[in-house]
Coordinates of C-alpha atoms and ligand atoms in Angstrom, one line a residue:
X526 CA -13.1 -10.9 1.6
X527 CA -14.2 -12.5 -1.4
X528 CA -11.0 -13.3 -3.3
X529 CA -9.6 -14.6 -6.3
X530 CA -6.9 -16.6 -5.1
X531 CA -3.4 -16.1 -6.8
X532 CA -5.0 -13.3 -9.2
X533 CA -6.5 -9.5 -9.1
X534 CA -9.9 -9.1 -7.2
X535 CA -12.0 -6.4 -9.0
X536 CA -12.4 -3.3 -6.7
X537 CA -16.4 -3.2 -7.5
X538 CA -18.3 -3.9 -10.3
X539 CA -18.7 -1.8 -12.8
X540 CA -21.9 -0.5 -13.8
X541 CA -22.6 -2.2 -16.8
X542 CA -25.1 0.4 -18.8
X543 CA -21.9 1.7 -21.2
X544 CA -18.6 0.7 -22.3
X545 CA -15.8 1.6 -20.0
X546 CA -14.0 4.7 -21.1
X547 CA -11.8 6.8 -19.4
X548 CA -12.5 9.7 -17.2
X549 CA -9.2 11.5 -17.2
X550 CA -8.2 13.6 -20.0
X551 CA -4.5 13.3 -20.1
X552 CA -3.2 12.6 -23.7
X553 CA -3.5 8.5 -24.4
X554 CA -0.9 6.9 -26.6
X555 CA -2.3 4.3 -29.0
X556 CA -0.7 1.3 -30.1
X557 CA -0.7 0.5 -33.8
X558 CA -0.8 -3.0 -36.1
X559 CA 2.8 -3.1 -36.6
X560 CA 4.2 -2.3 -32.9
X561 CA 1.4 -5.0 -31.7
X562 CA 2.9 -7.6 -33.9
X563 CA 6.1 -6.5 -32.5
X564 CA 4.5 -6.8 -28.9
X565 CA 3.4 -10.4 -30.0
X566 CA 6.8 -10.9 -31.1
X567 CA 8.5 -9.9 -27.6
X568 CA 5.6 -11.8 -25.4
X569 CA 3.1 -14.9 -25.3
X570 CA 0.5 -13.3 -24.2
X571 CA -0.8 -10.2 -25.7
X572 CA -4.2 -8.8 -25.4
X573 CA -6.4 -5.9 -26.6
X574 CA -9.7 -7.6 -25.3
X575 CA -12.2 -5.0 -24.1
X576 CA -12.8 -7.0 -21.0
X577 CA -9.1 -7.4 -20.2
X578 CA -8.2 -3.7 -21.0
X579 CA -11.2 -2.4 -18.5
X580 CA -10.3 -4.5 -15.5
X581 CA -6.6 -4.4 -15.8
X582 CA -6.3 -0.3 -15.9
X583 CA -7.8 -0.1 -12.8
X584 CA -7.2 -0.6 -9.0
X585 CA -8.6 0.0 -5.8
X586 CA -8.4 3.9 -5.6
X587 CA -11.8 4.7 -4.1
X588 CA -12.4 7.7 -6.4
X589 CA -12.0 5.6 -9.0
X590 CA -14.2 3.3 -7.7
X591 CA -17.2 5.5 -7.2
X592 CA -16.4 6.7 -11.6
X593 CA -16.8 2.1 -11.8
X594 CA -20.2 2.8 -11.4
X595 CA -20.5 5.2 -14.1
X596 CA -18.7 2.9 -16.3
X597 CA -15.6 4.5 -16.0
X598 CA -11.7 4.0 -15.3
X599 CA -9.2 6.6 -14.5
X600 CA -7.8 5.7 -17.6
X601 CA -7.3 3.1 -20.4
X602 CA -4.6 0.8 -21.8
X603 CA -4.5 0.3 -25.5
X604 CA -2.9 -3.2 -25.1
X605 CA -2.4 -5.6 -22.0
X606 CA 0.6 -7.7 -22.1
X607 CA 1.4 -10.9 -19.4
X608 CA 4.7 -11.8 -19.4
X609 CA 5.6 -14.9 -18.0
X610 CA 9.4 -14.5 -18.0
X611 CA 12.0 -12.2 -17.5
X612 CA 13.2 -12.3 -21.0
X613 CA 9.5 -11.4 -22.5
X614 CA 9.1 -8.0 -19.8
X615 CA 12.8 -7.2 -21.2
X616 CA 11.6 -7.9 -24.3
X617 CA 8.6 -5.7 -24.7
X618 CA 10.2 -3.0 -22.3
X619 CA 12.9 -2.7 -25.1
X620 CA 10.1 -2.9 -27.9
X621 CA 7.9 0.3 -25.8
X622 CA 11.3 2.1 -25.5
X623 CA 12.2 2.3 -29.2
X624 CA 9.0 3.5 -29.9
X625 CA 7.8 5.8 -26.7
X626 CA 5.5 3.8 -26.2
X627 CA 4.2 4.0 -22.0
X628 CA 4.3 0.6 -20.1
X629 CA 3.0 0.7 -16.7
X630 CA 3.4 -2.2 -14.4
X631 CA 0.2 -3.7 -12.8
X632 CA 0.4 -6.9 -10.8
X633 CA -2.4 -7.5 -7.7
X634 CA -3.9 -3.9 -8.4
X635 CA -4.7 -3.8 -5.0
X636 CA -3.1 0.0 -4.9
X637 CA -5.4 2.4 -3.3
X638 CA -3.7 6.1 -4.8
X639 CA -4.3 5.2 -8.7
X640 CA -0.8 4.1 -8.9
X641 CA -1.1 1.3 -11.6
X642 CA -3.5 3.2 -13.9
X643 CA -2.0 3.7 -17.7
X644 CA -2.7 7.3 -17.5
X645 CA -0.7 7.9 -20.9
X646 CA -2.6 4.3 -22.4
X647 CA 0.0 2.6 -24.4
X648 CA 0.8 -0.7 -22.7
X649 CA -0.1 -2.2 -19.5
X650 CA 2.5 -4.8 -18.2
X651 CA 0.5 -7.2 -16.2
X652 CA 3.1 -8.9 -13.5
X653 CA 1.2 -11.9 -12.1
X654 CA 2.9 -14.2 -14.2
X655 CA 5.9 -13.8 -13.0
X656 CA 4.6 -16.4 -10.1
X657 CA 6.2 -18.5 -7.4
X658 CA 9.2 -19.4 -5.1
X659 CA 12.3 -19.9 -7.0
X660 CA 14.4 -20.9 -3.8
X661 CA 14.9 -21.1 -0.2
X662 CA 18.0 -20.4 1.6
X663 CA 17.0 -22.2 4.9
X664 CA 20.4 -21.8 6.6
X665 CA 19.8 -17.6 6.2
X666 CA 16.1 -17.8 6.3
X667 CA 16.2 -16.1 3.3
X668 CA 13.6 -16.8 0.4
X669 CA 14.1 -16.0 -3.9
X670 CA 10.6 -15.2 -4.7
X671 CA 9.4 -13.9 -8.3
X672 CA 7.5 -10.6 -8.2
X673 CA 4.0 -11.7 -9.3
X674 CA 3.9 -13.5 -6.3
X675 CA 0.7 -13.0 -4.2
X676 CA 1.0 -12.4 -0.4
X677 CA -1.4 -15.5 0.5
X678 CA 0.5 -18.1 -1.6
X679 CA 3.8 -16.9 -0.7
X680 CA 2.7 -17.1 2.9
X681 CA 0.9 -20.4 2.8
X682 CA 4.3 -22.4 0.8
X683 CA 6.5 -21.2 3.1
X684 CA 4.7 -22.1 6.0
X685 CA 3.8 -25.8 4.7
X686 CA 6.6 -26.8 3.0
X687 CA 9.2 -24.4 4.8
X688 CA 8.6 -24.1 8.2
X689 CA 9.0 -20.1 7.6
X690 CA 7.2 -17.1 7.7
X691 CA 8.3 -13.6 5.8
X692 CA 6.4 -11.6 8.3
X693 CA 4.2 -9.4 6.1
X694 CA 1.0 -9.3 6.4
X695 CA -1.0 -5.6 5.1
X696 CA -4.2 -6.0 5.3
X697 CA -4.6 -6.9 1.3
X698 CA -2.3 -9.8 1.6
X699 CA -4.8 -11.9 -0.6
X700 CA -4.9 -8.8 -3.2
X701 CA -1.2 -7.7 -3.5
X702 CA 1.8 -9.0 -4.4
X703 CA 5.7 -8.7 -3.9
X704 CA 6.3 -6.4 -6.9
X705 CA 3.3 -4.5 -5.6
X706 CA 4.8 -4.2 -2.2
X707 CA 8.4 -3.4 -2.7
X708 CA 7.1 -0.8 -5.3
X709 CA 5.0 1.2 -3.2
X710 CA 6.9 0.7 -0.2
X711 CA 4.5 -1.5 1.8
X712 CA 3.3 -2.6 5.2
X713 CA 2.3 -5.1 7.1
X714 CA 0.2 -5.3 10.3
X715 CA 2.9 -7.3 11.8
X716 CA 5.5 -4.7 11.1
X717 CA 6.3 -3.4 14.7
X718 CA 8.4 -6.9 14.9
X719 CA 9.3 -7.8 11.1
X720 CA 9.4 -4.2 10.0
X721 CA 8.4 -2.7 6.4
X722 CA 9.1 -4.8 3.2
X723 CA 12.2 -2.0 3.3
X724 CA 13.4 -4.0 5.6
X725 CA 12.8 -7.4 4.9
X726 CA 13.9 -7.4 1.4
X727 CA 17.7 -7.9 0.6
X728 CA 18.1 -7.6 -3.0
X729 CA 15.9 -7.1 -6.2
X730 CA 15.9 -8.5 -9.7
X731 CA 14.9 -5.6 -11.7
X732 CA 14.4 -4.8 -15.8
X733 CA 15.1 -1.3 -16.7
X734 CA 13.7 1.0 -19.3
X735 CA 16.1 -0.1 -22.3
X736 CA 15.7 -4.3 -21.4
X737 CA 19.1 -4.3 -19.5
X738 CA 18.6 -6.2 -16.0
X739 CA 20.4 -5.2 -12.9
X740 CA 20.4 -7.6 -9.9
X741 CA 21.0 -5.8 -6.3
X742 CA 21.8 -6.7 -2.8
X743 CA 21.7 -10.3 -1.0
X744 CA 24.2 -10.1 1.5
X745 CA 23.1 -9.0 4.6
X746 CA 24.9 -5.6 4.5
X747 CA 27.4 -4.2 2.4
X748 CA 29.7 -0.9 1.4
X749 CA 29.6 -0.9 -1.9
X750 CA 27.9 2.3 -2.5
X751 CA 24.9 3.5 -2.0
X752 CA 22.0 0.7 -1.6
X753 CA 20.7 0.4 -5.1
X754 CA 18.3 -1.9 -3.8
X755 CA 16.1 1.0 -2.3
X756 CA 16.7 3.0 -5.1
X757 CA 13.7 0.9 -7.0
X758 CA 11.9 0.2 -3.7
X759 CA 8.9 2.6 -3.6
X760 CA 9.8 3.4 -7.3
X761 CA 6.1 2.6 -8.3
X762 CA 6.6 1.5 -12.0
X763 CA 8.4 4.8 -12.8
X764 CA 12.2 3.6 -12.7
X765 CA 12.7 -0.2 -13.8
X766 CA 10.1 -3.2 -13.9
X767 CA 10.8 -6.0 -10.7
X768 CA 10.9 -9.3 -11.4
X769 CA 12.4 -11.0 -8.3
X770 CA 13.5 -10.6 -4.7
X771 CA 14.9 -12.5 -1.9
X772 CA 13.0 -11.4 1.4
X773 CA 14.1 -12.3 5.0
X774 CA 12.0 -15.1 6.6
X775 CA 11.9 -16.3 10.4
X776 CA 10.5 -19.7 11.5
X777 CA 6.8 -20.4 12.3
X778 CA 6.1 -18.5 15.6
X779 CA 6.2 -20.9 18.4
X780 CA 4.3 -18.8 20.8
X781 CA 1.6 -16.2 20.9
X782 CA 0.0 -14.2 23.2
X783 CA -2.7 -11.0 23.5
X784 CA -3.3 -7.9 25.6
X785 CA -5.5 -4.7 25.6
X786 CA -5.4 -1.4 27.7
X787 CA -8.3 1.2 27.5
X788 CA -6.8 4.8 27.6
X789 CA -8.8 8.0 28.5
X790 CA -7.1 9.8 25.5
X791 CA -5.3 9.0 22.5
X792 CA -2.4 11.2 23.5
X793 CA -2.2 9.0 26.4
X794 CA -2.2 5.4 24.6
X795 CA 0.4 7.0 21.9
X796 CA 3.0 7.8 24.8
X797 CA 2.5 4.5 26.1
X798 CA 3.4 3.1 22.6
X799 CA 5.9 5.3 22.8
X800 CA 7.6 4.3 26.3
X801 CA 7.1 0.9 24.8
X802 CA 9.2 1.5 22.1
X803 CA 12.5 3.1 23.7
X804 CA 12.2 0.4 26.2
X805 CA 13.1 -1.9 22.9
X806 CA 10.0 -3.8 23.0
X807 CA 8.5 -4.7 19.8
X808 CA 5.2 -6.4 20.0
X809 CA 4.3 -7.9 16.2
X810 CA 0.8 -5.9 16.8
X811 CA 0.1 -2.2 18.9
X812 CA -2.9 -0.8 17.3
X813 CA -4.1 2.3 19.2
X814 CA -7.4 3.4 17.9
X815 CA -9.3 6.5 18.7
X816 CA -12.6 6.3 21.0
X817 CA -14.5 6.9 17.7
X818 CA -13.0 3.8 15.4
X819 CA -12.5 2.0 19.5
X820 CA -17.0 2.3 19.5
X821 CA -16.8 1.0 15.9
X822 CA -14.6 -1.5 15.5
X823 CA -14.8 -3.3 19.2
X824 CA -18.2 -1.4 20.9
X825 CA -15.5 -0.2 23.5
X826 CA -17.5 2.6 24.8
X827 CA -17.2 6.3 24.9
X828 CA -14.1 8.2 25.8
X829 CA -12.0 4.9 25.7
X830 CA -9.2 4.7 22.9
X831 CA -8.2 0.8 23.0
X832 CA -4.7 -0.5 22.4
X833 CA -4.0 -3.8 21.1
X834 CA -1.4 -5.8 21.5
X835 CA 0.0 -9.0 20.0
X836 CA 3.2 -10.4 20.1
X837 CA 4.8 -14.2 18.5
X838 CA 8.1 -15.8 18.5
X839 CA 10.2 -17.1 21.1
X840 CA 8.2 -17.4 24.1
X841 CA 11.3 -16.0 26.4
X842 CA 11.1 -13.1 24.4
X843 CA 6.9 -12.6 24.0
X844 CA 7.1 -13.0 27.7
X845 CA 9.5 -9.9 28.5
X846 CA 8.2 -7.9 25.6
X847 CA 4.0 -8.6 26.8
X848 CA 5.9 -7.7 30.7
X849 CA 7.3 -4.0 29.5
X850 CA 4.0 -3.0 27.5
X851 CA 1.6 -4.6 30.8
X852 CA 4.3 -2.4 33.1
X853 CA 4.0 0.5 30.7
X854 CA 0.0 0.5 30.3
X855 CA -0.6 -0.7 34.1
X856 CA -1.6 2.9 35.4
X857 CA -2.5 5.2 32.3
X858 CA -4.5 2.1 30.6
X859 CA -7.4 0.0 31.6
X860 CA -7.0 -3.7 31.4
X861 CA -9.2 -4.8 28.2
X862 CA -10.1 -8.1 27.6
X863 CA -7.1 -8.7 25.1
X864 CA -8.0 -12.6 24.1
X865 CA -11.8 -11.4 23.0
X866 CA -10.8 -7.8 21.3
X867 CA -7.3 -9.3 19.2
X868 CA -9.8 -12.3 18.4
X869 CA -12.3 -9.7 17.0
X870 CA -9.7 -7.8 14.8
X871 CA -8.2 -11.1 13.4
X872 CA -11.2 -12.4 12.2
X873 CA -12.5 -9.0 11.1
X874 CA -9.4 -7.6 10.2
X875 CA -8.8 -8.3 6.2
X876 CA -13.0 -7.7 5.4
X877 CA -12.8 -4.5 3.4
X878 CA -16.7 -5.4 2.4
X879 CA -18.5 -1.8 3.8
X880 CA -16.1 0.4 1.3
X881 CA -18.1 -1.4 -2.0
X882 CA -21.1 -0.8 0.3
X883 CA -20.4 2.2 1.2
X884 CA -19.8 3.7 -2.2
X885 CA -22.6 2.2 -3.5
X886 CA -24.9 4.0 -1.1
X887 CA -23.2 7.2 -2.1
X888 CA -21.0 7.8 0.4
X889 CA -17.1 9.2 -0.3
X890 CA -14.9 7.3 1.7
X891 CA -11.0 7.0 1.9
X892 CA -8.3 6.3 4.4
X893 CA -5.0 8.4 4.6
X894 CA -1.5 7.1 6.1
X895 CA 1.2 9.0 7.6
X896 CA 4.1 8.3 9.6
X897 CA 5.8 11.7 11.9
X898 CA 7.8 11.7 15.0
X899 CA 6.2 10.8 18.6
X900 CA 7.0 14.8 19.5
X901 CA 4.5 15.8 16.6
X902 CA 2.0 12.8 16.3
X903 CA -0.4 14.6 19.0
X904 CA -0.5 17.8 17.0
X905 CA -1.0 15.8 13.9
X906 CA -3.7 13.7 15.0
X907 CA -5.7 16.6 16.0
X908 CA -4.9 19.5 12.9
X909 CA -5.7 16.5 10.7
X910 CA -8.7 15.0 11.8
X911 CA -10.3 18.6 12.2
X912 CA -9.1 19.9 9.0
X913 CA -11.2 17.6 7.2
X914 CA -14.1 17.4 9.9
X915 CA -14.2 21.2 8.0
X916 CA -14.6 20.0 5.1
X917 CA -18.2 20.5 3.9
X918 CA -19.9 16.7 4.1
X919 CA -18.2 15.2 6.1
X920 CA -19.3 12.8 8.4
X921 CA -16.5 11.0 10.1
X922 CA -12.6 11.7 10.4
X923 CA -10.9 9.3 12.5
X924 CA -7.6 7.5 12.7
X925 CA -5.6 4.5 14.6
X926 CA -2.1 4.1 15.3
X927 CA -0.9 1.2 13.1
X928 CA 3.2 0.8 13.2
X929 CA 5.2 1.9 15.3
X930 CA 9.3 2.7 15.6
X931 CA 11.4 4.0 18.3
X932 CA 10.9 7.8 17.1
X933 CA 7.7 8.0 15.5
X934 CA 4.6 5.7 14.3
X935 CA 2.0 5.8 11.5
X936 CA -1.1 7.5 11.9
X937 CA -3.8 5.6 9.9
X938 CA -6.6 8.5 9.3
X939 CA -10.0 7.5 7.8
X940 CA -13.0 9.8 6.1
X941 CA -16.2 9.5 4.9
X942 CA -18.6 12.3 3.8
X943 CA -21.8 12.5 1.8
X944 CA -21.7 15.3 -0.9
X945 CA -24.1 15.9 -3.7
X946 CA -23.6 13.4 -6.1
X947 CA -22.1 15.9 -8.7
X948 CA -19.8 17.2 -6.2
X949 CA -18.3 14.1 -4.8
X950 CA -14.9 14.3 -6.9
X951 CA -14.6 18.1 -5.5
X952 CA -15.5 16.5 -1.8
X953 CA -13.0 14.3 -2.3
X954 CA -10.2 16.3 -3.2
X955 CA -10.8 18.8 -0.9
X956 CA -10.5 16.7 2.0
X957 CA -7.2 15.1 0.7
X958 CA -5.8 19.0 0.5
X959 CA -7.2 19.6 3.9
X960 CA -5.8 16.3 5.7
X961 CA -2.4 16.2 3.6
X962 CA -2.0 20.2 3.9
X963 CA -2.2 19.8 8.4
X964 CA 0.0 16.4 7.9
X965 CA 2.7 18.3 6.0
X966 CA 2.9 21.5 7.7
X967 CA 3.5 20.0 10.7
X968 CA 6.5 17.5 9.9
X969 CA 4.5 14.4 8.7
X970 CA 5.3 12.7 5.8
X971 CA 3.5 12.6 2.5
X972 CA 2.6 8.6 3.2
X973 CA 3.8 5.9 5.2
X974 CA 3.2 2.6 3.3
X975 CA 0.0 3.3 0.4
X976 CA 2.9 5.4 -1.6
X977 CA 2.1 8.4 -4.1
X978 CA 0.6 7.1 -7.3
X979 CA -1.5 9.6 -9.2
X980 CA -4.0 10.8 -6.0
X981 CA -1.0 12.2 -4.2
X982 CA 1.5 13.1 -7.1
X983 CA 0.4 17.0 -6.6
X984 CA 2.2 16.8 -3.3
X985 CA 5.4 15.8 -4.1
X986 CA 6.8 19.3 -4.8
X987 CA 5.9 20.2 -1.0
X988 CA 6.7 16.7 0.2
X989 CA 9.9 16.4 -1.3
X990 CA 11.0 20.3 -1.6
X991 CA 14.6 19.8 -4.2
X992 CA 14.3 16.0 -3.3
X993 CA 11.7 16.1 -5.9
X994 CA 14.6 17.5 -8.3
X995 CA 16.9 14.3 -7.0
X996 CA 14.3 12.1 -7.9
X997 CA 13.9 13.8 -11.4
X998 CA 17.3 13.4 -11.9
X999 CA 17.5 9.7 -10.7
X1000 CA 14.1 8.8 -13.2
X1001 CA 16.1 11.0 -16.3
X1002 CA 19.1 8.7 -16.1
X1003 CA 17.5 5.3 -15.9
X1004 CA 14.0 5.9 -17.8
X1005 CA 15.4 8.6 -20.6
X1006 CA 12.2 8.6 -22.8
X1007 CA 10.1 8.5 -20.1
X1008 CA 8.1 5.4 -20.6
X1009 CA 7.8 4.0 -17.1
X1010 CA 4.5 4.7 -15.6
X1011 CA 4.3 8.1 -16.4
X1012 CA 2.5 10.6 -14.7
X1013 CA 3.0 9.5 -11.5
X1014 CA 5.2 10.4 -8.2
X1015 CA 5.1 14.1 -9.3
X1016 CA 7.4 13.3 -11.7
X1017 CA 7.5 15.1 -14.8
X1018 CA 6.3 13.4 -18.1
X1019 CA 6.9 13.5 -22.1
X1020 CA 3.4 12.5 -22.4
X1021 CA 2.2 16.1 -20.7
X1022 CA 1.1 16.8 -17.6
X1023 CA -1.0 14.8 -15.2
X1024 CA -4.8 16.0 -15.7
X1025 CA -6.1 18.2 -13.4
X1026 CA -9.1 16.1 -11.1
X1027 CA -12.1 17.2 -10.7
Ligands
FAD1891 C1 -8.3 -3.6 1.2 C2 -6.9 -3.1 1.0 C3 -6.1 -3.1 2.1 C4 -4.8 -2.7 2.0 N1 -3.9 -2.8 3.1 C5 -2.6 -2.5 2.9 C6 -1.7 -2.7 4.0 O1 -2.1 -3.2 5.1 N2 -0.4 -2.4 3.8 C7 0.0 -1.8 2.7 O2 1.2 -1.6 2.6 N3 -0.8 -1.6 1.6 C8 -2.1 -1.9 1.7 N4 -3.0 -1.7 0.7 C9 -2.5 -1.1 -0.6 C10 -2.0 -2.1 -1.6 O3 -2.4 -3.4 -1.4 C11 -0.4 -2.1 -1.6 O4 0.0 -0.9 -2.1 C12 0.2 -3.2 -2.4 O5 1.6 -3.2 -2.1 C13 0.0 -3.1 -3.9 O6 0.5 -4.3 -4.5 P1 -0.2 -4.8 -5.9 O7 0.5 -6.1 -6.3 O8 -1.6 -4.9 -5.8 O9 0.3 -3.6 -6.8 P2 -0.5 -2.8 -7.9 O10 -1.6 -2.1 -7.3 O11 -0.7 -3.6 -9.1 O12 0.6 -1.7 -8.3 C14 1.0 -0.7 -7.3 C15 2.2 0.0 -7.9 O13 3.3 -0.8 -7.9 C16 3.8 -0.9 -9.3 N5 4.2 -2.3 -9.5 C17 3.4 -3.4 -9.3 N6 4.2 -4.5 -9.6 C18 5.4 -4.0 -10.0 C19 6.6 -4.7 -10.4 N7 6.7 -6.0 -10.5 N8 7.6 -3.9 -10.8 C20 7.6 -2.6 -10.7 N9 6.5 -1.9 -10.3 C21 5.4 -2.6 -9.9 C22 2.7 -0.4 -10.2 O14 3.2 0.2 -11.3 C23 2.0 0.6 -9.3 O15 2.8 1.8 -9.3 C24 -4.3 -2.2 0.8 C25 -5.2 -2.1 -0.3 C26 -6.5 -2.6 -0.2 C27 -7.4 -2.5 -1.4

């Protein structure tokens, strides 16, 4: 992946025949001469560049980059500020606020559901200044890390000058960062042993609506309350602007090792992860791919749906946990060669290069993440994947198991299809309603780690059922005029209703 390192890497180009405009239709709030002077007053670095506006409205939703080509973005900001401190976002927050002005926070714009677009314009808060380590607790292995943080540099300084390792790794590591993650709730591929960043993280530094700032958590548990700290985690923008966090660390894994099973059905490799799992074994890595994305990713063959397994950190404990998973796929599962296939997906595993290529050529293409219960992941797998094989155009539906817990996992479901070219926004909503509708009705949830953002908002109300009303009620009392990304998580909005797509 061709990266900029510490920065935002553009989704695709644009086309380049037309100015950008926007493609939505939801009502955009300008921002006039004297509340941009008031924006310069609150915050260094304030923008209304063309150039800056374009690229830092978007992200990495693959509708949206399809409309790139066009010359389009979702929707526009009217101004881009960069705040470099926590007194300049609580400065401008507290400038939006007095005059209802929108303010949606962008950092890495990695997001993949349209969840950092301004659809309401106003201001976009871009986070990425907010850079670097503040602090590392070495005695509790915990580290103080400021939100605009990305993945790769927070990853490489605590490995070199630490000797630590936070144990996230999604596959956008270069092109995220930790206000991205905790805000949509993220994953990494290593998650099986370090678990979500729900789980790493132990307390926030967050700015809410008005410019007040709360800090929560850092102590490894505690009864005071309810946990305000996952209150804002998965918040997406809409409920307080993150500026810090201390995360969980472990040391440098000492020891690694590999192994791969080839299983005559999927069902069969998902109750081996499964047996894996209530045994209390939790390899880093237990991918379990269908035989269609097995022939694609690792030529594996026909009919065979290849699990993968990696596991690092105390070589006592690799050792028993590599023993249970070779006891549990010994019978059901094939021996693969593990050393050659794990090789194959780490050096292939971040190159996201064939979706801009893919686009390009026409094709609509998108991936959709769920997590259920081991008791309904069979059902899921198949109502899913042939709910959208129905779709009209489409040419592939497939899916790999990605994380895994001792009731459930994450399916990881990907599409492609070739509509008309004036019928690829209706393609592509109809096979979200198709995959999401088969996910929901039987027992999945809504998402397990991309989040909500604006692709997914219209399935909150079914999602959530009066959880949705909770949620309202949560947003009401800490973002009263509404100004925090709005539009998004279903939630409803001063600035009207999210536009109806296509
Ligand atoms: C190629 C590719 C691979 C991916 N792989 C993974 C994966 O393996 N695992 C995974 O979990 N995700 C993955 N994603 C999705 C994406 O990288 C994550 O959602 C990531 O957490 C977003 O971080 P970001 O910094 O890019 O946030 P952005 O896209 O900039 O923003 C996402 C949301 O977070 C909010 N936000 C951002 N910063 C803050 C802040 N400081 N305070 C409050 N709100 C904030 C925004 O308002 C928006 O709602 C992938 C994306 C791509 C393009």
């Amino acid at each position: 992946m061709d990266t900029n390192r510490g920065a935002p890497t553009p989704p695709i180009a644009f086309g380049r025949t037309a100015p950008v405009t926007a493609r939505l239709t939801a009502p955009a709030i300008g921002v006039d001469e004297a509340l941009l002077d008031r924006l310069r007053g609150s915050c260094a670095d304030v923008t209304t560049d063309d150039t800056a506006l374009d690229e830092t409205s978007r992200d990495w939703w693959p509708l949206a980059m399809i409309w790139a080509l066009d010359d389009e973005v979702a929707a526009r900001a009217a101004v881009v500020a960069r705040p470099g401190t926590v007194d300049e976002v609580a400065a401008v927050l507290g400038v939006c606020n007095e005059a209802r002005v929108p303010v949606t926070a962008a950092a890495g714009r990695s997001g993949v559901c349209g969840a950092s677009v301004p659809l309401h314009g106003g201001v976009v808060l871009d986070c990425c200044g907010l850079a670097g380590i503040v602090a590392v607790d070495q005695a509790s292995m915990v580290v103080d890390v400021r939100a605009g943080t990305f993945g790769d540099v927070l990853e490489d300084e605590l490995r070199d000058s630490h000797g630590l390792t936070a144990g996230h790794w999604p596959q956008s590591v270069e092109l995220s960062t930790v206000g991205g993650w905790l805000a949509c709730r993220g994953a990494g591929q290593y998650s099986t042993r370090y678990g979500k960043i729900e789980d790493i993280v132990v307390g926030l530094d967050v700015v809410l609506a008005d410019g007040r700032v709360v800090s929560t958590g850092g102590a490894p548990r505690q009864a005071v309350g309810p946990d305000l700290t996952q209150v804002f985690v998965g918040s997406e923008g809409t409920l307080g602007v993150i500026t810090g966090a201390r995360l969980r660390c472990h040391p440098v894994p000492p020891t690694e090792r590999r192994v791969a099973f080839g299983f005559p059905s999927f069902v069969a490799g998902l109750d081996a992860c499964r047996r894996i799992l209530h045994r209390g074994a939790t390899p880093a890595v237990l991918r379990l791919y269908d035989d269609i994305e097995g022939q694609r990713n690792f030529e594996t063959g026909a009919g065979v749906h290849p699990l993968l397994v990696l596991d690092e950190g105390d070589g006592r404990l690799v050792d028993a946990v590599m023993q249970v998973v070779t006891e549990e796929c010994t019978g059901d599962g094939a021996p693969l060669d593990g050393d050659a296939l794990l090789t194959r997906w780490l050096d292939h595993r971040n190159d996201v290069s064939a979706l801009q290529a893919l686009i390009t050529r026409g094709y609509v293409v998108d991936t959709m993440e769920i997590a259920a219960r081991w008791h309904d992941l069979p059902a899921i797998y198949d109502a899913a994947t042939a709910a959208i094989r129905g779709v009209e155009h489409t040419v592939v539906a497939s899916a790999h198991q990605s994380h895994s817990y001792p009731d459930g996992a994450c399916l990881y479901f990907t599409f492609g299809g070739q509509p008309p070219a004036d019928e690829r926004d209706a393609y592509y909503r109809a096979a979200w309603d198709a995959g999401t509708r088969a996910v929901l009705e039987r027992g999945g949830a809504l998402s397990h780690h991309h989040g909500v953002g604006l692709n997914r908002s219209r399935f909150m109300r079914d999602a959530l059922g009066v959880g949705l009303d909770v949620l309202a009620a949560v947003k009401a009392a800490l973002d009263p005029n509404g100004i925090l990304n709005p539009g998004k998580l279903g939630l409803p909005s001063p600035y009207g209703p999210s536009p109806a797509w296509p």
